[in-house]
CSV table of C-alpha atoms in Angstrom, one decimal:
chain,number,residue,atom,x,y,z
N,1,MET,CA,41.0,-47.5,47.4
N,2,SER,CA,42.2,-49.8,49.8
N,3,ALA,CA,46.7,-51.2,50.0
N,4,THR,CA,46.4,-53.8,47.9
N,5,ASP,CA,44.8,-51.4,45.1
N,6,ALA,CA,47.3,-50.5,42.7
N,7,PRO,CA,47.2,-47.0,41.8
N,8,ALA,CA,47.9,-46.8,37.0
N,9,ALA,CA,46.3,-44.8,34.5
N,10,ASN,CA,43.5,-45.7,32.7
N,11,ALA,CA,41.7,-43.8,30.0
N,12,PRO,CA,39.1,-41.1,31.5
N,13,ALA,CA,35.4,-41.3,31.0
N,14,ALA,CA,33.1,-40.7,27.5
N,15,ASN,CA,32.9,-37.6,29.1
N,16,ALA,CA,36.3,-36.5,30.4
N,17,PRO,CA,38.3,-33.6,28.9
N,18,ALA,CA,40.8,-34.6,26.4
N,19,THR,CA,44.8,-34.6,27.5
N,20,ASP,CA,46.1,-31.7,25.4
N,21,VAL,CA,50.3,-32.8,24.7
N,22,ALA,CA,51.4,-29.1,24.0
N,23,ALA,CA,53.6,-28.0,26.4
N,24,GLY,CA,51.0,-25.0,26.8
N,25,ASP,CA,52.1,-21.2,27.8
N,26,VAL,CA,54.8,-22.0,29.1
N,27,PRO,CA,56.2,-18.7,29.9
N,28,ALA,CA,53.0,-17.9,31.9
N,29,ALA,CA,53.9,-20.7,33.8
N,30,ALA,CA,57.6,-20.0,34.7
N,31,VAL,CA,56.4,-16.5,36.1
N,32,GLU,CA,53.8,-17.5,37.9
N,33,ALA,CA,56.0,-20.3,39.6
N,34,ASN,CA,58.9,-17.7,40.5
N,35,ALA,CA,55.3,-15.3,42.4
N,36,ALA,CA,53.8,-18.2,44.1
N,37,ALA,CA,57.7,-18.7,45.7
N,38,ALA,CA,58.5,-14.9,45.6
N,39,ARG,CA,55.4,-14.6,47.9
N,40,GLN,CA,57.3,-17.5,50.4
N,41,GLY,CA,60.6,-15.5,50.7
N,42,ARG,CA,62.5,-18.2,48.8
N,43,PRO,CA,64.0,-19.0,45.5
N,44,SER,CA,60.9,-21.7,43.2
N,45,ILE,CA,62.4,-25.1,43.7
N,46,GLY,CA,61.6,-28.1,41.1
N,47,LEU,CA,61.4,-31.7,42.1
N,48,VAL,CA,62.9,-33.8,39.1
N,49,LEU,CA,62.2,-37.3,39.7
N,50,GLY,CA,64.0,-40.0,36.7
N,51,SER,CA,62.6,-43.2,35.4
N,52,GLY,CA,63.5,-46.8,36.9
N,53,ALA,CA,60.3,-48.4,37.1
N,54,ALA,CA,60.7,-50.3,40.1
N,55,ARG,CA,63.1,-48.3,41.5
N,56,GLY,CA,61.4,-45.8,41.2
N,57,PHE,CA,59.6,-46.1,44.6
N,58,ALA,CA,62.9,-44.3,46.3
N,59,HIS,CA,61.0,-41.3,44.9
N,60,ILE,CA,58.6,-41.6,47.4
N,61,GLY,CA,61.4,-41.7,50.0
N,62,VAL,CA,63.2,-38.9,48.5
N,63,ILE,CA,59.5,-37.2,49.5
N,64,ARG,CA,59.2,-37.9,52.8
N,65,ALA,CA,62.4,-37.0,53.5
N,66,LEU,CA,62.1,-33.0,52.0
N,67,THR,CA,58.5,-32.7,53.1
N,68,ALA,CA,60.1,-33.7,56.9
N,69,ARG,CA,62.6,-30.8,56.0
N,70,GLY,CA,59.8,-28.4,54.5
N,71,ILE,CA,61.1,-28.1,51.4
N,72,VAL,CA,58.2,-28.1,49.4
N,73,PRO,CA,57.9,-28.1,45.6
N,74,ASP,CA,56.3,-25.3,43.7
N,75,ILE,CA,57.3,-27.4,40.1
N,76,ILE,CA,57.6,-30.7,39.2
N,77,VAL,CA,58.4,-32.6,36.4
N,78,GLY,CA,58.7,-36.4,36.0
N,79,THR,CA,59.3,-39.2,33.5
N,80,SER,CA,58.3,-42.7,33.6
N,81,MET,CA,57.9,-44.0,37.1
N,82,GLY,CA,59.1,-40.3,37.9
N,83,ALA,CA,55.6,-39.2,37.0
N,84,LEU,CA,53.4,-41.7,38.6
N,85,VAL,CA,54.7,-41.0,42.1
N,86,GLY,CA,55.2,-37.1,41.4
N,87,GLY,CA,51.5,-37.1,39.5
N,88,CYS,CA,50.6,-38.9,43.5
N,89,TYR,CA,52.5,-36.3,45.6
N,90,ALA,CA,50.6,-33.8,43.7
N,91,THR,CA,47.1,-35.5,44.2
N,92,GLN,CA,47.8,-35.7,47.7
N,93,GLN,CA,47.5,-39.3,47.1
N,94,LEU,CA,51.6,-40.5,48.0
N,95,ASP,CA,50.0,-42.6,50.9
N,96,THR,CA,47.6,-44.6,49.1
N,97,LEU,CA,50.5,-45.1,46.8
N,98,GLU,CA,53.1,-46.2,49.6
N,99,ALA,CA,50.1,-48.1,50.8
N,100,TRP,CA,49.7,-50.2,47.8
N,101,ALA,CA,53.2,-50.6,47.1
N,102,ARG,CA,54.2,-52.0,50.7
N,103,GLY,CA,51.5,-54.9,50.4
N,104,LEU,CA,53.3,-56.1,46.9
N,105,THR,CA,54.2,-59.2,46.7
N,106,MET,CA,55.4,-61.4,43.6
N,107,ARG,CA,52.0,-63.2,43.3
N,108,ARG,CA,50.2,-59.3,43.8
N,109,ILE,CA,52.5,-58.9,41.2
N,110,ILE,CA,51.9,-61.3,38.3
N,111,GLY,CA,48.5,-61.2,39.0
N,112,TYR,CA,47.6,-57.4,37.5
N,113,LEU,CA,50.2,-58.7,34.1
N,114,ASP,CA,47.5,-59.1,31.8
N,115,VAL,CA,49.2,-60.4,29.3
N,116,ARG,CA,47.6,-60.3,25.5
N,117,LEU,CA,49.6,-61.9,22.8
N,118,GLY,CA,49.6,-59.7,19.3
N,119,GLY,CA,49.0,-55.6,19.6
N,120,SER,CA,51.6,-53.6,20.0
N,121,GLY,CA,52.7,-54.7,23.6
N,122,LEU,CA,53.3,-57.5,24.8
N,123,ILE,CA,50.4,-56.3,28.6
N,124,ASN,CA,46.9,-54.4,28.1
N,125,GLY,CA,47.8,-52.8,31.3
N,126,MET,CA,43.8,-51.7,32.2
N,127,ARG,CA,44.3,-54.0,35.6
N,128,LEU,CA,47.0,-51.2,36.1
N,129,ALA,CA,44.7,-48.5,34.8
N,130,SER,CA,42.1,-48.6,36.3
N,131,ARG,CA,43.2,-48.7,39.8
N,132,LEU,CA,44.9,-45.2,39.5
N,133,GLU,CA,41.5,-44.1,37.8
N,134,GLU,CA,40.1,-45.1,41.3
N,135,SER,CA,42.4,-43.2,43.2
N,136,LEU,CA,42.9,-39.7,40.8
N,137,GLY,CA,39.5,-39.9,39.2
N,138,THR,CA,39.6,-36.7,36.3
N,139,ALA,CA,42.3,-35.0,37.7
N,140,LEU,CA,43.7,-32.2,35.2
N,141,ILE,CA,47.0,-31.0,36.1
N,142,GLU,CA,46.6,-27.5,35.4
N,143,GLU,CA,44.3,-27.5,38.3
N,144,LEU,CA,47.1,-28.8,40.6
N,145,PRO,CA,48.3,-27.0,43.4
N,146,VAL,CA,51.9,-27.4,41.7
N,147,HIS,CA,53.2,-26.8,38.3
N,148,PHE,CA,53.6,-30.7,36.8
N,149,ALA,CA,54.5,-32.4,33.8
N,150,ALA,CA,54.7,-35.4,32.5
N,151,ILE,CA,57.6,-36.2,30.2
N,152,ALA,CA,56.7,-38.4,27.1
N,153,THR,CA,57.9,-39.6,23.6
N,154,GLU,CA,56.1,-39.6,20.5
N,155,VAL,CA,56.0,-42.9,18.7
N,156,GLY,CA,57.8,-42.1,15.2
N,157,THR,CA,58.5,-38.7,15.5
N,158,GLY,CA,60.7,-39.0,18.2
N,159,HIS,CA,59.7,-35.5,19.3
N,160,GLU,CA,59.8,-35.2,23.1
N,161,VAL,CA,55.9,-34.3,24.9
N,162,TRP,CA,55.9,-32.1,27.8
N,163,LEU,CA,52.1,-32.8,29.4
N,164,THR,CA,51.2,-30.0,31.4
N,165,ARG,CA,47.4,-30.2,30.2
N,166,GLY,CA,44.6,-32.1,30.3
N,167,SER,CA,43.4,-35.8,32.9
N,168,LEU,CA,46.3,-36.5,34.8
N,169,ALA,CA,46.2,-40.2,34.4
N,170,LEU,CA,46.1,-40.6,31.1
N,171,ALA,CA,49.5,-38.3,31.1
N,172,MET,CA,51.1,-40.5,34.1
N,173,ARG,CA,50.1,-43.6,31.3
N,174,ALA,CA,51.5,-41.9,28.1
N,175,SER,CA,55.3,-41.4,29.8
N,176,TYR,CA,55.4,-44.7,31.6
N,177,ALA,CA,54.3,-47.0,28.4
N,178,LEU,CA,57.7,-48.9,28.0
N,179,PRO,CA,58.0,-50.0,24.5
N,180,GLY,CA,57.0,-53.3,23.4
N,181,ILE,CA,56.0,-54.0,27.1
N,182,PHE,CA,53.0,-51.1,27.4
N,183,PRO,CA,51.2,-50.0,24.2
N,184,PRO,CA,51.4,-46.6,23.4
N,185,VAL,CA,49.5,-43.8,24.3
N,186,ARG,CA,47.2,-41.7,22.0
N,187,LEU,CA,46.8,-38.5,23.2
N,188,GLY,CA,45.3,-35.4,21.4
N,189,GLY,CA,45.9,-37.2,18.3
N,190,ARG,CA,49.3,-38.0,19.0
N,191,TRP,CA,51.0,-41.8,20.1
N,192,LEU,CA,52.8,-41.4,22.8
N,193,VAL,CA,55.2,-44.2,24.8
N,194,ASP,CA,57.9,-43.7,27.8
N,195,GLY,CA,59.3,-40.8,28.1
N,196,ALA,CA,62.6,-42.2,29.0
N,197,LEU,CA,63.6,-42.6,25.5
N,198,VAL,CA,64.5,-38.5,25.4
N,199,ASN,CA,64.5,-37.5,28.7
N,200,PRO,CA,65.1,-39.5,31.4
N,201,VAL,CA,65.9,-37.3,34.1
N,202,PRO,CA,64.5,-34.0,33.0
N,203,VAL,CA,66.2,-31.1,34.2
N,204,SER,CA,65.6,-28.6,30.8
N,205,ALA,CA,61.6,-28.5,31.9
N,206,ALA,CA,61.5,-28.0,35.4
N,207,ARG,CA,64.1,-24.9,33.9
N,208,ALA,CA,61.7,-24.4,31.4
N,209,LEU,CA,58.3,-24.4,34.0
N,210,GLY,CA,60.6,-21.1,35.9
N,211,ALA,CA,62.6,-23.2,38.3
N,212,ARG,CA,65.3,-21.4,40.4
N,213,VAL,CA,66.6,-25.2,41.6
N,214,VAL,CA,66.5,-28.0,40.2
N,215,ILE,CA,66.7,-30.5,42.9
N,216,ALA,CA,66.7,-34.6,40.5
N,217,VAL,CA,66.1,-37.8,41.2
N,218,ASN,CA,68.6,-40.2,39.2
N,219,LEU,CA,68.0,-43.6,40.0
N,220,GLU,CA,70.4,-45.3,37.4
N,221,ALA,CA,74.0,-42.7,39.1
N,222,ASP,CA,74.6,-45.7,40.5
N,223,ARG,CA,75.3,-48.5,38.6
N,224,PHE,CA,79.2,-48.4,37.8
N,225,GLY,CA,80.7,-49.6,34.9
N,226,ARG,CA,78.9,-49.8,32.8
N,227,GLY,CA,79.1,-48.0,29.1
N,228,ALA,CA,83.0,-50.0,28.7
N,229,THR,CA,84.6,-50.8,26.0
N,230,ILE,CA,85.8,-54.3,25.3
N,231,ALA,CA,88.2,-53.9,22.3
N,232,SER,CA,89.2,-57.8,21.8
N,233,HIS,CA,86.5,-60.8,21.5
N,234,GLY,CA,84.8,-64.0,19.9
N,235,ALA,CA,83.0,-67.0,19.8
N,236,ASP,CA,84.9,-69.9,21.6
N,237,PRO,CA,84.7,-73.4,20.6
N,238,GLU,CA,82.2,-74.6,22.8
N,239,ASP,CA,80.0,-71.9,21.8
N,240,ARG,CA,76.6,-73.3,20.4
N,241,GLN,CA,73.1,-71.8,19.0
N,242,PRO,CA,69.9,-74.1,21.2
N,243,ALA,CA,68.0,-76.4,18.3
N,244,ALA,CA,64.5,-74.4,17.5
N,245,GLN,CA,61.6,-76.4,18.7
N,246,PRO,CA,59.9,-78.5,16.3
N,247,ARG,CA,56.0,-76.8,15.4
N,248,SER,CA,53.4,-79.1,16.2
N,249,SER,CA,50.7,-79.5,13.4
N,250,ASN,CA,47.4,-80.7,16.8
N,251,GLY,CA,45.5,-77.7,16.4
N,252,PHE,CA,44.8,-78.6,20.6
N,253,LEU,CA,47.9,-79.1,21.5
N,254,GLY,CA,49.2,-75.3,19.6
N,255,LEU,CA,46.2,-73.5,21.4
N,256,ARG,CA,47.6,-75.2,25.1
N,257,GLY,CA,50.8,-74.0,23.7
N,258,ILE,CA,49.0,-70.3,23.4
N,259,PHE,CA,48.3,-70.8,27.1
N,260,GLY,CA,51.3,-72.1,28.4
N,261,ALA,CA,53.4,-69.9,26.4
N,262,GLU,CA,51.0,-66.9,28.1
N,263,ARG,CA,51.8,-68.2,31.6
N,264,ALA,CA,55.9,-68.5,31.2
N,265,LEU,CA,55.3,-64.9,29.9
N,266,LYS,CA,54.1,-63.9,33.0
N,267,ARG,CA,56.9,-65.8,35.0
N,268,GLN,CA,60.2,-64.6,32.4
N,269,MET,CA,58.9,-61.3,33.6
N,270,ILE,CA,59.3,-60.9,37.1
N,271,ALA,CA,62.3,-63.3,37.2
N,272,GLY,CA,64.0,-65.8,34.7
N,273,PRO,CA,66.9,-68.4,34.5
N,274,THR,CA,70.4,-68.0,34.0
N,275,ARG,CA,70.3,-67.4,30.6
N,276,PRO,CA,68.6,-64.1,30.0
N,277,THR,CA,65.1,-64.0,28.9
N,278,PHE,CA,63.0,-62.1,26.8
N,279,SER,CA,61.6,-59.6,30.1
N,280,THR,CA,65.7,-59.2,30.6
N,281,VAL,CA,66.8,-58.1,27.5
N,282,MET,CA,64.2,-56.1,26.5
N,283,ILE,CA,64.8,-53.8,30.2
N,284,GLU,CA,68.4,-54.5,30.0
N,285,SER,CA,68.6,-52.2,26.9
N,286,PHE,CA,66.7,-50.5,27.3
N,287,ASN,CA,68.5,-49.3,30.4
N,288,ILE,CA,71.5,-49.2,28.7
N,289,MET,CA,70.0,-46.6,25.8
N,290,GLN,CA,68.2,-44.5,29.0
N,291,ASP,CA,72.0,-44.4,30.7
N,292,ARG,CA,73.1,-43.2,27.7
N,293,LEU,CA,71.3,-40.3,27.6
N,294,THR,CA,71.3,-39.4,30.9
N,295,ARG,CA,75.1,-39.0,31.1
N,296,MET,CA,75.2,-36.8,28.5
N,297,ARG,CA,72.0,-34.5,29.2
N,298,LEU,CA,73.0,-33.9,32.4
N,299,ALA,CA,76.2,-33.0,31.6
N,300,GLY,CA,74.7,-30.5,29.3
N,301,ASP,CA,72.4,-29.4,31.6
N,302,PRO,CA,73.0,-30.4,35.6
N,303,PRO,CA,70.8,-29.8,37.8
N,304,ASP,CA,71.5,-27.4,41.3
N,305,VAL,CA,71.3,-30.7,43.5
N,306,HIS,CA,71.2,-33.9,42.2
N,307,ILE,CA,70.3,-36.9,44.2
N,308,THR,CA,71.4,-40.1,43.7
N,309,PRO,CA,70.5,-43.3,45.9
N,310,HIS,CA,72.4,-45.8,46.1
N,311,ILE,CA,70.1,-48.6,44.4
N,312,GLY,CA,71.2,-50.5,41.6
N,313,ARG,CA,70.7,-54.2,43.9
N,314,VAL,CA,67.1,-53.4,43.1
N,315,GLY,CA,65.9,-54.2,39.9
N,316,TRP,CA,63.9,-53.2,37.1
N,317,LEU,CA,61.1,-55.6,38.5
N,318,ASP,CA,61.6,-55.8,41.8
N,319,PHE,CA,58.5,-54.1,42.9
N,320,HIS,CA,58.3,-56.2,45.9
N,321,ARG,CA,61.2,-55.0,47.0
N,322,ALA,CA,59.5,-51.2,47.6
N,323,ALA,CA,59.9,-50.8,51.0
N,324,GLU,CA,63.8,-51.0,50.9
N,325,ALA,CA,63.7,-49.1,47.7
N,326,ILE,CA,61.5,-46.3,49.9
N,327,ALA,CA,64.2,-46.4,52.4
N,328,ILE,CA,66.9,-46.5,50.3
N,329,GLY,CA,65.7,-43.3,49.0
N,330,GLN,CA,64.5,-41.7,51.5
N,331,ALA,CA,68.6,-41.9,53.2
N,332,ALA,CA,69.6,-40.4,49.9
N,333,ALA,CA,67.8,-37.3,50.2
N,334,GLU,CA,68.9,-37.5,53.6
N,335,ARG,CA,72.6,-37.1,52.4
N,336,ALA,CA,71.2,-34.1,50.5
N,337,LEU,CA,69.5,-32.2,52.4
N,338,ASP,CA,72.1,-29.6,53.6
N,339,SER,CA,73.1,-29.4,50.2
N,340,ILE,CA,69.4,-28.1,49.2
N,341,THR,CA,69.0,-25.5,52.3
N,342,GLU,CA,72.5,-24.0,51.0
N,343,SER,CA,71.5,-24.1,47.4
N,344,ILE,CA,68.2,-22.1,48.5
N,345,ALA,CA,69.8,-20.0,50.9
N,346,GLU,CA,72.1,-18.4,47.7
N,347,LEU,CA,69.0,-18.3,45.6
N,348,GLY,CA,66.6,-16.9,47.9
């Protein structure tokens, strides 16, 4: 796969095994992970990679810093972009992912947005999906050299689903299926969407899979000033809502408007004016929910080492800033290396 090709997810071939969405035999996986780590004279290490869309490229830098120090995880758990980066690392495709990410430009990003009007997602995702299939092929999660889980959310029930068996490519695609942007993915009889809806930084899954030392990467921790209460607010006299545009009865003009809307939507997915665009409202709403949920879940189950890249200036859709995100992630992990080695020594 060339550096200009995009890793993402795709459905497997017709004869490929279906993904089992059950958590699997988690106790057995935990025992195996601890036994493998004990043979190396250290506690089992779990790496948790949180969600964050384009900010998720910071995970690449984190992994680079950890492996350079000889810190190799036995367990990798990821949500959304974290699942994508973690899966690529587990299949030795991290170099390919990084080369593609560093080569992204605004034009290339727009080219991957196969917008569709109607359906359950604005982006079909098949252009991205086919690229990941080329890299990962029919790789199965249970055959990876590390224990791996991608976190997804079941539509309708809200169940947190740990994808621990079956097609790795499909598991990644389900984990990053942002509602309203990408369509849900059907696995094992369940419709699944982005795992950040239920567990943005899945420390709990890493512990359940046997990690004694949990290193978590949280890409939302440096967004200060969010979630405050504005106790008194109201409309100003000059506040006005824009007038609705009249609908055209001309069929040709209506068709032209559809294609024009598609082009405009692609532009809005990347950047917009001062007035919040559709994509801005969608992403920021999701971001607010994820921020609140992350705070609550980490308060109840904190990691042993919490890596918090200072990446707030990189937007969720700034995929063309991969080099910056990678550097930020690497710097954050390097700052945490002493804490990580101390935690491993204490539990060793």
